[in-house]
Each structure stands twice: as structure tokens, then as C-alpha cells.
């Protein structure tokens, strides 16, 4: 009997009692390799002594100070560190307690910016289908996952959704990756024209799509084209790197690899690595300058923004990543993971696509490789894979509805940056066994391999 309203009322969960490095242990003594960092959170793994020591020290110093009365040294230091590592033009960090809160803050910052500069008629957001930006109402509204939105749709602000950048399924025969990207930019241009270029606040996108579509990487030039289009219309670009940012793809920010600087960059998950709940919006100076010249404040706030212990954890996580050269490790081990996935699953009759960047990898499953036909959603293949992986001592992050919120299955991998070669061997071996066992349950053939 539990009094927690868990995520599912139908399944009981193992009780986590210990966690160290890439491993979690349950109350029965079973050990699990955390190959997904939970939901791409635990970038340093579990129980990192430097992060825990930093949190202890901060608790002893100042455990909490409300931000309408005080700032703290640790929050200032974290902001300095983040601004120094952010895209050129970034001047300020706004701290919240997670990804959804950070997206909400970015949406409101963008709207207030236009009110401050005398363009209050801008009231509309454009975002993409097959994206996830969080579960609060504003974040859910810009998100493009049909299943998550459907029952709450009457409560959501109206948002225009355009196509995701989904090369495996949507690049046409005879079209280069670059041409496909430019076609998507044209589609966005048409959507902007339809709303009216002077009525749009911002375009919101995940730089690399995470949970809803499984590590969808943008094609070359696509985000640069988007950036140019937004700038031409005076529309802000908000990149949501809650999942793909803070080193996950091999650069501190995923947008660095696209040569693009957004007006507002949203980060969370890997910022604090799960040691504390924390997210942030990194804002370009023109946004904050407008607030400064205008009302003199950002009209927002929560009780726990800039929480000192959360800031201490995040600062320590970021310092360890830098000190231990972990972005190099993400690139190196990411290639190692991709190579192992190719070797083990590349010819699998039900693996349609292997994709991703750094230690952020997606595996899309198909009933038929030639036609790319997905499995019947009623089979819930993704849930079966998760259960089979857990039974083998492996945490992965599978999801259904990859294609349109209904059809398609994928598995997302996001192991800690400290993952070793032998961990990667075990991850891929257990994952392949879990996929085959799940397929066998559905009656699908796993031959020939
Ligand atoms: C890209 C993206 N944005 C926002 C969120 C919401 O973050 P949170 O669950 O911390 O509210 C998530 C969570 O998975 C995410 O992946």
C-alpha cells in the first residue's frame, strides 16, 4: 500500500536504496546500470563525492535565502560560470527548479521583452510537432506531443506547430539533407506569414529532440536557416536544451555544433545532474537591456528560484565536468556507444534507425525496415523493452508515439559522462537482449541477425 500518487497506478516500483557511479541498487539488492541517466539527468552518475561535499558545505553556510531579500555568493558564481560558457551575447542567468519552470520563464521573458520594446501585438508562439517542453500549461502548449496534450488541449494557449526535423522519416528521395532542412525553413516561413510576422513572439525548438522522438539531430544548416528567418522577422529564437544541453551531445550547449546562438537558451537536467532540482534560462543582453530600460524587472518569480543548495550542486557538477575533461569523454564514449550499437543492432531486422550525438543516442524500432512501418501501438513495444531491460539490470528510456504521438517506438540512451568501456559493453549487450525478448513477447521475428 502506498500513499504516493505514483506515475502509474497499475505498476509497483522497485525501491531505490543506494546509488553510486553508473549503478542504482534496489531494496532486493538488485543492481541496475543507469544507461539513461534517469531521463538524461544524471550526467555525473550517482553519489559524486565532490558534489555532495559542495552541497554539505552550502547547507552549513546558508541553506535558504529568499531572492526578494538576498542574493548568495554561490548563485552569483554559478551565473558567472554559465554566462562565461554560453553563446556570445549571453549576459544573464535566471534560475528556477526544473525544465518546465525554465521553459515557462523563457516564454514569459520573451513576451515581456516585446511589451517592453513597444510591440505588445506579438502574442503567438510557433513550435514543432514531436517535441517536449514540459508539463506545465505553457510548456505543454508549445510542446508538440499529441498524446500528452490531448486531454488538456482546452486549457492550452493557441500555438502553431510546424514539422520536426526528422530526417529518417521525412527527407524525400532525391533531396539532400541540406535541401530537406531548407524545405523545413520554408515551411516555418509560411507559418510565420500566415500568423503575421509582427504577431509572433518566438519560435521554440529542442536543438536535439529528446524524449518524444529519440535523439533527433537537426540536419546541417537547418537551425542556421531558422535563426536567419527569425532575425529577419524580429522573432525570438528559444532553444530548449533541457535534455540535450550541458554537455550531453559533446559540447556544453548543443547549439554550438549548429553555429547558432538563440535569444533564450533553456537548460536544466544536466545542469545539476539530479543532485538538486535546478533549471535556468540563459538570456542575451538585448532581452535584459530592454527590461532594464523599461519596467526594471522581470515580472515573474517562485519561492525557490536561485536556491543556494541547488546552485551549489550545479556549480560543483559544472566544475567537475570542466576539471575532469568530461566533454572529451562524452565525445569519445559517445562514439564508442554508437559503434557498439551499430555492431550489435545495425543489421537487426527491427531497428530502423540509429541516431544521436555524444552520449545521447536513439534507436527507432520498426516492424519492417524496408517500408519503415511501425509496430502496432497496441503492442506497447516500448513498455515491454523497458520492463525487459529492468529485468536485466538496465535502465533505458523507451517511448512510444515516436512518429506522431501515437505510432512508433524508440529507446533513448543517455548514460552518465563517466561511463566506462565495460559499462558500454554491458549496456549494449543487455539492451539487445531486452529488445529481442520484448519482440519475442509480441511474436515478431528476430531472425536473421
Ligand atoms: C526538452 C525538455 N524540455 C523540458 C522538459 C521538462 O523538464 P522537467 O521535467 O524538469 O520539468 C523536459 C523533460 O523531459 C525536456 O526533455
Coordinates of C-alpha atoms and ligand atoms in Angstrom, one line a residue, residues 7 39 97-103 131-136 139 148 206 208-211 240-244 266 268-269 278 397, ligand 1:
X7 CA 3.2 8.0 -12.2
X39 CA 15.7 10.9 -18.0
X97 CA 13.8 24.5 -10.2
X98 CA 13.5 22.4 -13.3
X99 CA 12.9 22.2 -17.0
X100 CA 9.2 23.0 -17.2
X101 CA 9.7 26.1 -15.0
X102 CA 12.6 27.2 -17.1
X103 CA 10.5 26.9 -20.3
X131 CA 8.8 18.0 -29.2
X132 CA 8.5 18.0 -25.5
X133 CA 9.0 21.2 -23.5
X134 CA 7.5 20.2 -20.1
X135 CA 4.2 19.5 -18.4
X136 CA 3.1 22.9 -17.0
X139 CA 5.3 24.4 -21.7
X148 CA 0.5 14.5 -23.8
X206 CA 14.7 21.5 -28.9
X208 CA 18.3 17.8 -30.5
X209 CA 14.9 16.3 -29.8
X210 CA 14.9 14.1 -26.8
X211 CA 12.0 12.2 -25.1
X240 CA 15.1 24.2 -25.3
X241 CA 18.3 22.3 -24.2
X242 CA 16.8 20.9 -21.0
X243 CA 17.6 17.4 -22.2
X244 CA 20.3 17.7 -24.9
X266 CA 16.8 26.9 -21.7
X268 CA 18.0 22.0 -16.7
X269 CA 18.6 18.2 -16.1
X278 CA 17.5 23.2 -10.9
X397 CA 14.3 5.4 -21.6
Ligands
LIG1 C1 13.4 19.2 -23.8 C2 12.7 19.2 -22.5 N1 12.2 20.3 -22.1 C3 11.5 20.4 -20.9 C4 11.4 19.3 -20.1 C5 10.7 19.5 -18.7 O1 11.6 19.4 -17.7 P1 11.1 19.0 -16.2 O2 10.6 17.6 -16.3 O3 12.4 19.2 -15.4 O4 10.0 19.9 -15.8 C6 12.0 18.1 -20.4 C7 11.8 16.9 -19.6 O5 12.0 15.8 -20.0 C8 12.6 18.0 -21.7 O6 13.1 16.9 -22.1

